[in-house]
Short mmCIF file of C-alpha atoms in Angstrom, two decimals:
data_model
loop_
_atom_site.label_atom_id
_atom_site.label_comp_id
_atom_site.label_asym_id
_atom_site.label_seq_id
_atom_site.Cartn_x
_atom_site.Cartn_y
_atom_site.Cartn_z
CA MET H 5 14.91 -30.69 6.89
CA LYS H 6 15.93 -27.15 7.84
CA PRO H 7 13.27 -24.46 7.46
CA LEU H 8 13.82 -21.64 4.95
CA VAL H 9 12.44 -19.16 7.47
CA ALA H 10 12.75 -19.80 11.19
CA ILE H 11 11.02 -17.35 13.51
CA ARG H 12 11.87 -17.77 17.20
CA GLN H 13 10.32 -16.10 20.28
CA LEU H 14 9.54 -12.94 18.35
CA SER H 15 8.02 -10.10 20.42
CA LYS H 16 7.01 -6.62 19.36
CA ARG H 17 5.29 -3.84 21.25
CA PHE H 18 3.91 -0.57 19.83
CA GLY H 19 3.64 1.66 22.87
CA GLU H 20 1.13 -0.05 25.17
CA PHE H 21 0.01 -2.49 22.51
CA GLN H 22 1.70 -5.88 22.46
CA ALA H 23 1.53 -6.88 18.79
CA LEU H 24 3.57 -10.09 19.01
CA LYS H 25 4.19 -12.30 22.06
CA GLN H 26 6.96 -14.86 21.79
CA VAL H 27 5.90 -16.05 18.35
CA SER H 28 7.75 -18.98 16.78
CA LEU H 29 7.07 -20.29 13.29
CA ASP H 30 8.84 -22.27 10.57
CA VAL H 31 8.30 -21.93 6.84
CA PHE H 32 9.85 -24.63 4.67
CA GLU H 33 11.04 -24.40 1.09
CA SER H 34 8.16 -24.50 -1.46
CA GLU H 35 5.60 -24.30 1.32
CA VAL H 36 2.56 -21.99 1.20
CA VAL H 37 1.64 -20.76 4.68
CA CYS H 38 -1.47 -18.63 5.22
CA LEU H 39 -1.73 -16.40 8.28
CA ILE H 40 -5.33 -15.76 9.28
CA GLY H 41 -6.92 -13.92 12.17
CA GLN H 42 -8.75 -10.71 13.04
CA SER H 43 -7.18 -7.32 12.36
CA GLY H 44 -4.88 -6.45 15.24
CA SER H 45 -3.97 -10.09 15.81
CA GLY H 46 -0.33 -9.46 14.82
CA LYS H 47 -0.22 -11.31 11.51
CA THR H 48 0.80 -8.29 9.43
CA THR H 49 3.42 -7.28 12.02
CA LEU H 50 4.87 -10.79 11.84
CA LEU H 51 5.07 -10.58 8.05
CA ARG H 52 6.68 -7.13 8.13
CA CYS H 53 9.31 -8.38 10.58
CA VAL H 54 10.40 -11.01 8.04
CA ASN H 55 11.10 -8.21 5.53
CA GLN H 56 12.55 -5.94 8.24
CA LEU H 57 10.08 -3.16 7.56
CA THR H 58 9.38 -3.56 11.27
CA THR H 59 12.09 -4.44 13.80
CA ALA H 60 11.14 -6.81 16.60
CA ASP H 61 11.95 -5.95 20.22
CA SER H 62 13.26 -9.41 21.00
CA GLY H 63 13.61 -12.80 19.42
CA GLY H 64 15.04 -13.55 16.01
CA ILE H 65 14.33 -14.54 12.43
CA TRP H 66 16.68 -16.70 10.40
CA LEU H 67 16.40 -16.87 6.62
CA ASP H 68 18.23 -19.82 5.12
CA GLY H 69 20.26 -20.03 8.33
CA GLU H 70 21.25 -16.33 8.36
CA LEU H 71 20.09 -14.14 11.25
CA LEU H 72 18.14 -11.13 9.89
CA GLY H 73 19.01 -7.57 10.91
CA PHE H 74 21.68 -8.38 13.47
CA ARG H 75 25.12 -9.90 13.91
CA GLU H 76 25.83 -11.90 17.02
CA HIS H 77 29.14 -11.07 18.64
CA ASP H 78 30.36 -11.72 22.22
CA GLY H 79 26.84 -12.49 23.44
CA ARG H 80 25.46 -9.23 22.07
CA LEU H 81 23.42 -8.34 19.02
CA HIS H 82 24.81 -5.63 16.75
CA ARG H 83 22.51 -3.97 14.22
CA LEU H 84 23.57 -4.65 10.64
CA SER H 85 24.40 -1.76 8.32
CA GLU H 86 21.72 -0.40 6.02
CA ARG H 87 23.55 -1.97 3.07
CA GLU H 88 23.53 -5.42 4.70
CA ILE H 89 19.84 -5.15 5.54
CA ALA H 90 19.09 -4.11 1.95
CA ARG H 91 20.99 -7.20 0.75
CA GLN H 92 19.00 -9.46 3.10
CA ARG H 93 15.75 -7.94 1.89
CA LEU H 94 16.50 -9.12 -1.64
CA ALA H 95 15.73 -12.66 -0.51
CA CYS H 96 12.06 -11.84 0.08
CA GLY H 97 9.69 -10.25 -2.32
CA MET H 98 6.87 -8.24 -0.78
CA VAL H 99 3.35 -7.66 -2.10
CA PHE H 100 1.47 -4.91 -0.31
CA GLN H 101 -2.20 -4.51 0.45
CA ARG H 102 -2.28 -1.17 -1.39
CA PHE H 103 0.01 -2.36 -4.24
CA ASN H 104 2.47 0.55 -3.77
CA LEU H 105 3.47 0.60 -7.42
CA PHE H 106 5.65 3.57 -8.35
CA PRO H 107 3.11 5.90 -10.00
CA HIS H 108 5.68 7.80 -12.10
CA MET H 109 6.83 4.63 -13.86
CA THR H 110 5.14 2.34 -16.39
CA ALA H 111 4.35 -1.27 -15.45
CA LEU H 112 7.53 -2.39 -17.21
CA GLU H 113 9.65 0.28 -15.51
CA ASN H 114 8.22 -0.72 -12.14
CA ILE H 115 9.35 -4.29 -12.70
CA ILE H 116 12.88 -3.57 -13.98
CA GLU H 117 13.60 -0.87 -11.38
CA GLY H 118 14.92 -3.34 -8.78
CA PRO H 119 16.90 -5.61 -11.12
CA VAL H 120 18.55 -2.66 -12.91
CA GLN H 121 19.05 -0.15 -10.09
CA VAL H 122 19.70 -2.50 -7.17
CA GLN H 123 20.98 -5.74 -8.66
CA LYS H 124 22.79 -3.87 -11.46
CA ARG H 125 21.63 -6.30 -14.12
CA ALA H 126 21.80 -5.37 -17.81
CA ALA H 127 18.74 -3.38 -18.82
CA LEU H 128 18.01 -5.51 -21.89
CA ASP H 129 18.04 -8.81 -19.98
CA ALA H 130 15.93 -7.28 -17.22
CA LYS H 131 13.46 -6.07 -19.82
CA ASP H 132 13.17 -9.52 -21.42
CA GLU H 133 12.59 -11.13 -18.03
CA ALA H 134 10.09 -8.43 -17.08
CA MET H 135 8.13 -9.07 -20.26
CA ALA H 136 8.11 -12.78 -19.49
CA LEU H 137 6.80 -11.99 -16.00
CA LEU H 138 4.11 -9.71 -17.42
CA ARG H 139 3.01 -12.53 -19.73
CA ARG H 140 2.95 -14.84 -16.73
CA VAL H 141 0.55 -12.55 -14.85
CA GLY H 142 -1.44 -12.01 -18.06
CA LEU H 143 -0.56 -8.35 -18.62
CA ALA H 144 1.88 -8.38 -21.54
CA ASP H 145 -0.24 -5.76 -23.32
CA LYS H 146 -0.04 -3.37 -20.33
CA ALA H 147 3.76 -3.02 -20.26
CA GLN H 148 3.64 0.66 -21.23
CA SER H 149 0.67 1.57 -19.01
CA TYR H 150 1.07 3.69 -15.92
CA PRO H 151 -0.43 2.38 -12.66
CA SER H 152 -3.17 5.03 -12.81
CA GLN H 153 -4.34 3.47 -16.09
CA LEU H 154 -4.69 -0.01 -14.56
CA SER H 155 -7.46 -1.52 -12.45
CA GLY H 156 -6.69 -2.55 -8.87
CA GLY H 157 -6.41 -6.19 -9.85
CA GLN H 158 -4.03 -5.38 -12.71
CA GLN H 159 -1.93 -3.19 -10.43
CA GLN H 160 -1.61 -5.98 -7.90
CA ARG H 161 -0.58 -8.44 -10.62
CA VAL H 162 2.13 -5.98 -11.74
CA ALA H 163 3.19 -5.71 -8.09
CA ILE H 164 3.52 -9.50 -7.91
CA ALA H 165 5.64 -9.43 -11.10
CA ARG H 166 7.79 -6.68 -9.53
CA ALA H 167 8.39 -8.85 -6.47
CA LEU H 168 9.27 -11.88 -8.63
CA ALA H 169 11.70 -9.87 -10.78
CA MET H 170 14.18 -9.85 -7.88
CA LYS H 171 14.26 -13.67 -7.98
CA PRO H 172 13.41 -13.92 -4.27
CA ARG H 173 13.63 -17.07 -2.13
CA LEU H 174 10.13 -16.42 -0.82
CA VAL H 175 7.31 -13.96 -1.42
CA LEU H 176 5.42 -12.23 1.39
CA PHE H 177 1.82 -11.19 0.73
CA ASP H 178 0.20 -8.63 3.05
CA GLU H 179 -3.56 -8.98 2.51
CA PRO H 180 -3.09 -8.79 -1.27
CA THR H 181 -6.80 -8.75 -2.12
CA SER H 182 -8.22 -6.65 0.74
CA ALA H 183 -8.10 -3.37 -1.19
CA LEU H 184 -9.74 -4.82 -4.31
CA ASP H 185 -13.29 -4.65 -5.57
CA PRO H 186 -14.85 -8.11 -5.13
CA GLU H 187 -14.96 -8.85 -8.87
CA LEU H 188 -11.18 -8.26 -9.15
CA VAL H 189 -10.14 -10.63 -6.33
CA GLY H 190 -10.26 -13.73 -8.50
CA GLU H 191 -7.64 -12.65 -11.06
CA VAL H 192 -5.09 -11.92 -8.30
CA LEU H 193 -5.80 -15.18 -6.47
CA ALA H 194 -5.39 -17.05 -9.77
CA VAL H 195 -1.89 -15.59 -10.22
CA MET H 196 -1.02 -16.50 -6.62
CA LYS H 197 -2.33 -20.02 -7.16
CA GLU H 198 -0.17 -20.44 -10.24
CA LEU H 199 2.81 -19.16 -8.26
CA ALA H 200 2.15 -21.68 -5.49
CA THR H 201 1.93 -24.50 -8.03
CA SER H 202 5.28 -23.47 -9.50
CA GLY H 203 6.90 -24.21 -6.13
CA MET H 204 7.42 -20.70 -4.80
CA THR H 205 7.64 -20.39 -1.02
CA MET H 206 4.86 -18.07 0.11
CA LEU H 207 3.84 -16.51 3.40
CA VAL H 208 0.39 -15.00 2.95
CA VAL H 209 -1.63 -12.83 5.31
CA THR H 210 -5.18 -13.17 4.04
CA HIS H 211 -8.88 -13.04 4.77
CA GLU H 212 -9.61 -15.30 1.79
CA LEU H 213 -10.38 -18.55 3.58
CA GLY H 214 -11.32 -20.17 0.27
CA PHE H 215 -7.82 -19.47 -1.06
CA ALA H 216 -6.27 -20.78 2.16
CA ARG H 217 -8.31 -23.97 1.99
CA GLU H 218 -7.41 -24.60 -1.64
CA VAL H 219 -3.78 -23.50 -1.87
CA ALA H 220 -2.18 -23.39 1.58
CA ASP H 221 -0.07 -26.28 2.83
CA ARG H 222 -0.43 -24.91 6.30
CA VAL H 223 -2.78 -22.41 7.97
CA VAL H 224 -1.75 -20.44 11.04
CA TYR H 225 -4.45 -18.77 13.13
CA MET H 226 -3.26 -15.82 15.22
CA ASP H 227 -5.06 -13.91 17.95
CA GLN H 228 -3.81 -11.15 20.28
CA GLY H 229 -0.18 -11.57 19.23
CA VAL H 230 0.12 -15.34 19.63
CA ILE H 231 -0.26 -18.32 17.34
CA VAL H 232 -3.38 -20.07 18.60
CA GLU H 233 -3.42 -22.93 16.17
CA SER H 234 -1.36 -24.11 13.25
CA GLY H 235 -1.57 -27.13 11.00
CA PRO H 236 -2.54 -28.48 7.58
CA ALA H 237 -5.18 -26.28 5.94
CA LYS H 238 -7.83 -28.98 5.99
CA GLU H 239 -7.47 -29.66 9.69
CA VAL H 240 -7.36 -26.05 10.89
CA LEU H 241 -10.16 -24.81 8.64
CA ARG H 242 -12.46 -27.87 8.72
CA ALA H 243 -11.85 -29.25 12.18
CA PRO H 244 -10.24 -26.62 14.40
CA ARG H 245 -9.22 -27.81 17.86
CA GLU H 246 -9.14 -24.47 19.67
CA ALA H 247 -12.30 -22.67 20.75
CA ARG H 248 -10.97 -19.28 19.56
CA THR H 249 -10.27 -20.66 16.07
CA LYS H 250 -13.76 -22.14 15.94
CA ALA H 251 -15.31 -18.80 16.92
CA PHE H 252 -13.26 -16.92 14.31
CA LEU H 253 -14.10 -19.35 11.52
CA ALA H 254 -17.77 -19.36 12.42
CA ALA H 255 -17.83 -15.55 12.29
CA GLU H 256 -15.93 -15.43 8.96
CA VAL H 257 -18.14 -17.97 7.25
CA GLY H 258 -21.39 -16.76 8.81
CA MET O 1 -46.61 12.20 -18.04
CA ASN O 2 -47.13 13.53 -21.54
CA ARG O 3 -47.74 17.08 -22.67
CA ALA O 4 -51.49 16.86 -22.82
CA ASP O 5 -51.53 15.79 -19.17
CA ALA O 6 -49.30 18.70 -18.16
CA LEU O 7 -51.78 21.15 -19.62
CA ALA O 8 -54.70 19.21 -18.29
CA ASP O 9 -53.51 19.40 -14.68
CA GLY O 10 -53.63 23.21 -14.69
CA PHE O 11 -49.97 24.15 -15.24
CA PRO O 12 -49.11 26.33 -18.27
CA ASP O 13 -47.15 24.77 -21.15
CA LEU O 14 -43.60 26.24 -21.04
CA SER O 15 -42.01 23.91 -23.60
CA GLY O 16 -41.95 26.58 -26.34
CA HIS O 17 -40.45 29.39 -24.22
CA ARG O 18 -36.87 30.57 -24.57
CA ILE O 19 -34.86 31.89 -21.64
CA ALA O 20 -34.44 35.68 -22.00
CA ARG O 21 -30.98 37.21 -21.85
CA GLU O 22 -30.30 39.03 -18.57
CA ALA O 23 -29.34 42.71 -18.74
CA HIS O 24 -26.44 42.74 -16.19
CA TRP O 25 -26.48 46.55 -15.84
CA GLY O 26 -24.03 46.44 -12.94
CA ARG O 27 -21.44 44.58 -14.96
CA TRP O 28 -21.73 47.00 -17.87
CA LEU O 29 -21.25 49.95 -15.55
CA ALA O 30 -18.20 48.45 -13.83
CA ALA O 31 -16.56 47.56 -17.16
CA ALA O 32 -17.18 51.06 -18.52
CA LEU O 33 -15.68 52.65 -15.41
CA ILE O 34 -12.56 50.51 -15.62
CA VAL O 35 -12.05 51.29 -19.30
CA ILE O 36 -12.37 55.01 -18.60
CA ILE O 37 -9.83 54.83 -15.79
CA LEU O 38 -7.39 52.86 -17.97
CA ILE O 39 -7.69 55.40 -20.79
CA ALA O 40 -7.07 58.21 -18.32
CA ILE O 41 -3.92 56.51 -16.98
CA GLY O 42 -2.70 55.83 -20.51
CA ARG O 43 -3.27 59.48 -21.51
CA ALA O 44 -1.49 60.69 -18.40
CA PHE O 45 1.58 58.66 -19.26
CA ALA O 46 1.48 59.66 -22.92
CA ARG O 47 1.32 63.34 -21.99
CA GLY O 48 3.65 63.02 -18.98
CA GLN O 49 7.28 63.95 -19.11
CA ILE O 50 8.57 60.66 -20.44
CA GLU O 51 10.89 60.67 -23.40
CA TRP O 52 9.89 57.37 -24.99
CA SER O 53 12.74 57.65 -27.44
CA TYR O 54 15.12 57.12 -24.52
CA VAL O 55 13.27 54.00 -23.50
CA GLU O 56 13.57 52.69 -27.03
CA ARG O 57 17.24 53.59 -27.27
CA PHE O 58 18.34 52.07 -23.97
CA LEU O 59 16.16 48.97 -24.16
CA THR O 60 18.86 47.23 -26.21
CA ALA O 61 21.90 49.18 -25.01
CA PRO O 62 24.89 46.87 -24.42
CA VAL O 63 25.13 47.82 -20.73
CA ILE O 64 21.47 46.96 -20.17
CA LEU O 65 21.79 43.68 -22.09
CA ARG O 66 24.83 42.72 -20.02
CA GLY O 67 22.81 43.65 -16.94
CA ILE O 68 19.90 41.35 -17.81
CA VAL O 69 22.35 38.52 -18.60
CA ASN O 70 23.95 39.07 -15.17
CA THR O 71 20.49 39.07 -13.59
CA MET O 72 19.67 35.73 -15.19
CA ILE O 73 23.05 34.19 -14.29
CA MET O 74 22.60 35.24 -10.69
CA ALA O 75 18.97 34.05 -10.53
CA VAL O 76 19.79 30.63 -11.99
CA MET O 77 22.88 30.07 -9.82
CA ALA O 78 21.22 31.30 -6.63
CA MET O 79 18.21 29.07 -7.35
CA ALA O 80 20.50 26.07 -7.92
CA LEU O 81 22.21 26.78 -4.60
CA GLY O 82 18.84 27.33 -2.97
CA ILE O 83 17.42 24.04 -4.25
CA ALA O 84 20.54 22.09 -3.22
CA LEU O 85 20.41 23.59 0.27
CA GLY O 86 16.64 23.24 0.39
CA VAL O 87 16.71 19.50 -0.36
CA ILE O 88 19.46 18.86 2.20
CA VAL O 89 17.78 20.95 4.90
CA ALA O 90 14.36 19.39 4.22
CA ILE O 91 15.84 15.90 4.61
CA MET O 92 17.64 17.01 7.79
CA ARG O 93 14.38 18.36 9.18
CA LEU O 94 12.66 15.03 8.64
CA SER O 95 15.54 13.13 10.25
CA PRO O 96 14.98 11.50 13.65
CA ASN O 97 18.38 12.87 14.80
CA PRO O 98 17.62 15.85 17.10
CA VAL O 99 20.86 17.69 16.23
CA LEU O 100 20.26 17.56 12.48
CA LYS O 101 16.63 18.46 13.01
CA SER O 102 17.26 21.54 15.15
CA VAL O 103 20.17 22.79 13.03
CA ALA O 104 17.87 22.64 10.01
CA GLY O 105 15.11 24.42 11.93
CA GLY O 106 17.55 27.09 13.11
CA TYR O 107 18.78 27.72 9.57
CA THR O 108 15.27 28.31 8.30
CA TRP O 109 14.47 30.51 11.29
CA LEU O 110 17.56 32.69 10.88
CA PHE O 111 17.46 33.27 7.14
CA ARG O 112 13.73 33.64 6.84
CA GLY O 113 13.62 35.90 9.85
CA THR O 114 15.95 38.67 8.63
CA PRO O 115 15.55 40.94 5.57
CA LEU O 116 17.31 39.80 2.42
CA ILE O 117 18.93 43.20 1.87
CA LEU O 118 20.46 43.02 5.34
CA GLN O 119 21.88 39.57 4.59
CA LEU O 120 23.39 40.83 1.32
CA LEU O 121 25.04 43.74 3.12
CA LEU O 122 26.39 41.38 5.80
CA TRP O 123 27.96 39.03 3.23
CA PHE O 124 29.41 41.94 1.28
CA ASN O 125 30.96 43.43 4.43
CA LEU O 126 32.21 40.14 5.81
CA ALA O 127 35.75 41.50 5.61
CA LEU O 128 34.95 43.74 8.57
CA VAL O 129 34.49 40.62 10.72
CA PHE O 130 37.11 38.34 9.20
CA PRO O 131 39.94 40.28 7.53
CA THR O 132 41.43 37.05 6.21
CA ILE O 133 39.60 33.82 5.48
CA GLY O 134 40.82 30.36 4.55
CA ILE O 135 41.68 26.90 5.82
CA PRO O 136 44.51 27.10 8.38
CA GLY O 137 47.81 25.89 6.89
CA LEU O 138 46.37 25.20 3.47
CA TRP O 139 45.06 28.37 1.93
CA SER O 140 44.15 31.85 2.98
CA ALA O 141 43.25 35.15 1.34
CA ARG O 142 42.07 38.63 2.21
CA ALA O 143 38.33 38.64 2.57
CA VAL O 144 37.94 41.83 0.53
CA ASP O 145 39.48 40.05 -2.45
CA VAL O 146 37.36 36.94 -2.11
CA MET O 147 34.03 38.52 -1.25
CA THR O 148 33.31 40.11 -4.61
CA PRO O 149 29.87 41.55 -5.32
CA PHE O 150 29.17 38.41 -7.33
CA LEU O 151 30.03 35.99 -4.52
CA ALA O 152 28.29 38.09 -1.87
CA ALA O 153 25.14 38.25 -3.99
CA LEU O 154 25.25 34.52 -4.75
CA LEU O 155 25.68 33.57 -1.09
CA GLY O 156 23.13 36.08 0.13
CA LEU O 157 20.44 35.18 -2.40
CA GLY O 158 21.17 31.42 -2.53
CA ILE O 159 21.29 30.83 1.21
CA ASN O 160 18.19 32.93 1.77
CA GLN O 161 16.42 31.05 -1.04
CA GLY O 162 17.46 27.75 0.53
CA ALA O 163 15.54 28.62 3.68
CA TYR O 164 12.32 29.10 1.72
CA THR O 165 12.95 26.19 -0.66
CA SER O 166 13.52 23.80 2.25
CA GLU O 167 9.95 24.34 3.42
CA VAL O 168 8.62 23.74 -0.09
CA MET O 169 10.74 20.57 -0.37
CA ARG O 170 9.62 19.34 3.04
CA ALA O 171 5.99 19.66 1.97
CA GLY O 172 6.86 17.74 -1.20
CA LEU O 173 8.59 14.91 0.66
CA LEU O 174 5.70 14.63 3.13
CA SER O 175 3.22 14.41 0.25
CA VAL O 176 4.68 11.06 -0.89
CA ASP O 177 2.90 8.05 0.60
CA ILE O 178 4.86 6.06 3.21
CA GLY O 179 4.05 2.94 1.18
CA GLN O 180 6.39 4.24 -1.53
CA TYR O 181 9.34 4.22 0.91
CA GLU O 182 8.41 0.69 1.95
CA ALA O 183 8.05 -0.57 -1.61
CA ALA O 184 11.47 0.91 -2.43
CA GLN O 185 13.00 -0.75 0.62
CA ALA O 186 11.32 -4.04 -0.25
CA ILE O 187 13.16 -4.17 -3.59
CA GLY O 188 16.43 -3.67 -1.71
CA MET O 189 17.00 0.05 -2.24
CA SER O 190 19.14 2.06 0.14
CA ARG O 191 17.63 5.18 1.66
CA LEU O 192 19.55 7.40 -0.78
CA GLN O 193 18.52 5.32 -3.79
CA ALA O 194 14.88 5.39 -2.70
CA LEU O 195 15.06 9.15 -2.29
CA ARG O 196 16.64 9.73 -5.69
CA ARG O 197 14.69 7.22 -7.78
CA ILE O 198 11.30 6.99 -6.06
CA ILE O 199 10.59 9.78 -3.57
CA LEU O 200 12.06 12.94 -5.12
CA PRO O 201 10.57 12.38 -8.61
CA GLN O 202 7.14 12.14 -6.99
CA ALA O 203 7.78 15.08 -4.67
CA MET O 204 8.81 17.18 -7.70
CA ARG O 205 5.27 17.08 -9.02
CA VAL O 206 4.00 18.78 -5.89
CA VAL O 207 6.97 21.08 -5.58
CA ILE O 208 7.28 22.60 -9.07
CA PRO O 209 4.38 25.10 -8.95
CA PRO O 210 5.60 26.71 -5.68
CA LEU O 211 9.23 26.50 -6.86
CA GLY O 212 8.29 28.33 -10.06
CA ASN O 213 6.75 30.98 -7.89
CA GLU O 214 9.92 31.16 -5.79
CA PHE O 215 12.10 31.46 -8.89
CA ILE O 216 10.06 34.36 -10.25
CA GLY O 217 10.43 36.03 -6.87
CA LEU O 218 14.17 35.40 -6.97
CA VAL O 219 14.58 36.92 -10.45
CA LYS O 220 13.19 40.17 -9.07
CA ALA O 221 15.04 39.85 -5.75
CA THR O 222 18.35 39.94 -7.65
CA SER O 223 17.65 43.66 -8.05
CA LEU O 224 18.52 44.02 -4.35
CA ALA O 225 22.08 43.03 -5.24
CA SER O 226 22.42 46.46 -6.86
CA VAL O 227 23.09 47.84 -3.37
CA ILE O 228 26.30 45.80 -3.19
CA GLN O 229 27.42 46.85 -6.68
CA TYR O 230 26.54 43.62 -8.50
CA PRO O 231 26.06 44.76 -12.13
CA GLU O 232 22.58 43.34 -12.70
CA VAL O 233 20.02 45.13 -14.86
CA LEU O 234 18.67 47.57 -12.26
CA HIS O 235 22.21 48.53 -11.27
CA SER O 236 23.05 49.16 -14.93
CA ALA O 237 19.94 51.30 -15.36
CA GLU O 238 20.84 53.29 -12.25
CA ASN O 239 24.37 53.92 -13.50
CA ILE O 240 22.98 55.28 -16.75
CA TYR O 241 20.47 57.61 -15.15
CA TYR O 242 23.08 58.93 -12.72
CA ALA O 243 24.82 60.18 -15.87
CA ASN O 244 21.90 61.36 -18.03
CA SER O 245 19.15 61.99 -15.43
CA ARG O 246 16.55 60.02 -17.45
CA VAL O 247 15.38 58.26 -14.27
CA ILE O 248 11.88 57.14 -15.25
CA GLU O 249 12.87 56.13 -18.76
CA LEU O 250 15.58 53.79 -17.50
CA LEU O 251 13.42 52.37 -14.75
CA ILE O 252 10.85 51.56 -17.46
CA VAL O 253 13.59 49.85 -19.47
CA ALA O 254 14.54 47.67 -16.50
CA GLY O 255 10.87 46.97 -15.74
CA LEU O 256 10.20 45.83 -19.30
CA TRP O 257 13.09 43.38 -19.11
CA TYR O 258 11.84 41.88 -15.85
CA LEU O 259 8.38 41.49 -17.38
CA LEU O 260 9.83 39.80 -20.45
CA VAL O 261 11.88 37.32 -18.42
CA VAL O 262 8.96 36.42 -16.16
CA SER O 263 6.67 36.01 -19.19
CA ILE O 264 9.11 33.48 -20.67
CA LEU O 265 9.41 31.57 -17.40
CA THR O 266 5.70 30.81 -17.06
CA PRO O 267 5.41 28.49 -20.12
CA LEU O 268 8.74 26.87 -19.15
CA GLN O 269 7.22 25.98 -15.79
CA MET O 270 4.21 24.43 -17.55
CA LEU O 271 6.56 22.19 -19.56
CA LEU O 272 8.34 21.04 -16.40
CA GLU O 273 5.05 20.36 -14.67
CA ARG O 274 3.93 18.16 -17.53
CA ARG O 275 7.24 16.29 -17.43
CA PHE O 276 6.85 15.38 -13.75
CA ALA O 277 3.12 14.63 -13.93
CA ARG O 278 3.86 11.42 -15.86
CA GLY O 279 1.55 8.64 -14.80
CA ILE O 280 -0.36 10.85 -12.39
CA ALA O 281 -3.87 12.23 -12.63
CA ARG O 282 -5.89 12.24 -15.82
CA GLY O 283 -4.57 9.08 -17.38
CA GLY O 284 -0.81 9.63 -17.77
CA ARG O 285 0.98 10.48 -21.01
#
């Protein structure tokens, strides 16, 4: 089976800091992959490369067989136009740590902004679908609320609905619960769990080891820009093989 | 601790006391002085050589009314030009391209660094530099015919305003969180779409109070265009007093009109601010 996302020998350096070193990873259709590791381990950079918010220095990412960000021609890589990159981005939804809802728009307007403005879908259809998505994340009664009137957990659920409205092939989550008060984490994880059950392909950077254990098909542990260990959630989290993984898990649990 | 204890431990019972009103003698004195000075100024003007009947007569004279309409037309058009230039220059300044960046910086430097009245005179006398202007082979005209007082005033005021507005706009663009650009990109927006739909509406909230300030300044700066014969309200007033010598009366007429226009603009700005504050701060709507 061909992977939906194929990451090959990806490297990225920020000045002196090597964020990613020759990272390769596959994500298959309907798979939930959790990226864990300390801050600075490169997991967020890897995620942002998939959505081309960060451009890697070398290596490549293929989504459904299509190389992201570049066109290969005569043994050289040519940067794609902004329009092409925008089109490729439609295939992945992105959920940010700090939600990044548009504060001047209501929850409903946030969700239909992409479908109407970018995908040029009819406003009425987009609205119906947006309402269905709001029901799905349990916020049908908040359609007319502005982000400032919502709790952090509610904002993040709207942000998930906004990502889903584009009908993406996969959804990227960048530490979706790290900015939330502890009592609000559960409602967001519940929505993500439901999404995983529905068969959505998900790549999740997270510190929630409980969520990873319960929902992830595969857990990838990163440290200092490399993938140290990767495998089924139960194996990596319960019986890690690498010493670094063991140390990280012991520190997280302890 | 109850009341009986409070008395028992030696402290006096203050629960029945009221707080006495303070005298504030200093404040009374200052207020009285100011009122006396204001009355003196008012009396001086009432007794001074001002023929108030002239003020009343010329306040609604057709020439003056046409002048204030011209003032408003010029202020609105120059502001529109200034905002358009300001947005473009602000975006250029934030561009990573060094040419765009330095051209934008140079524009702001040049037009902020020279007096507005000098710029107006330069535009008006452009014919001295370029006797004919146009696009080679397509169209050309004598500069004296093209560079009317109206066009010279519009270019002078608008381009000067653009230099100031660009700085206001730049501050507005920088005030929007980088996460908003990323969220816009993540739903597949182009840079222009993100700017128009997401970034500028949020920047407007920050930008409107200083822009309102700039516009009020511009309304009064149009009076400088009187030196290049643009028939705005001060120019009209001057023309009348050249004929009838009622200098102060006509200057008061023009002054009253400026005050009226500025007084109307302030509530308009409040309305705009409310429009762009949607969703922000104290609970939205």
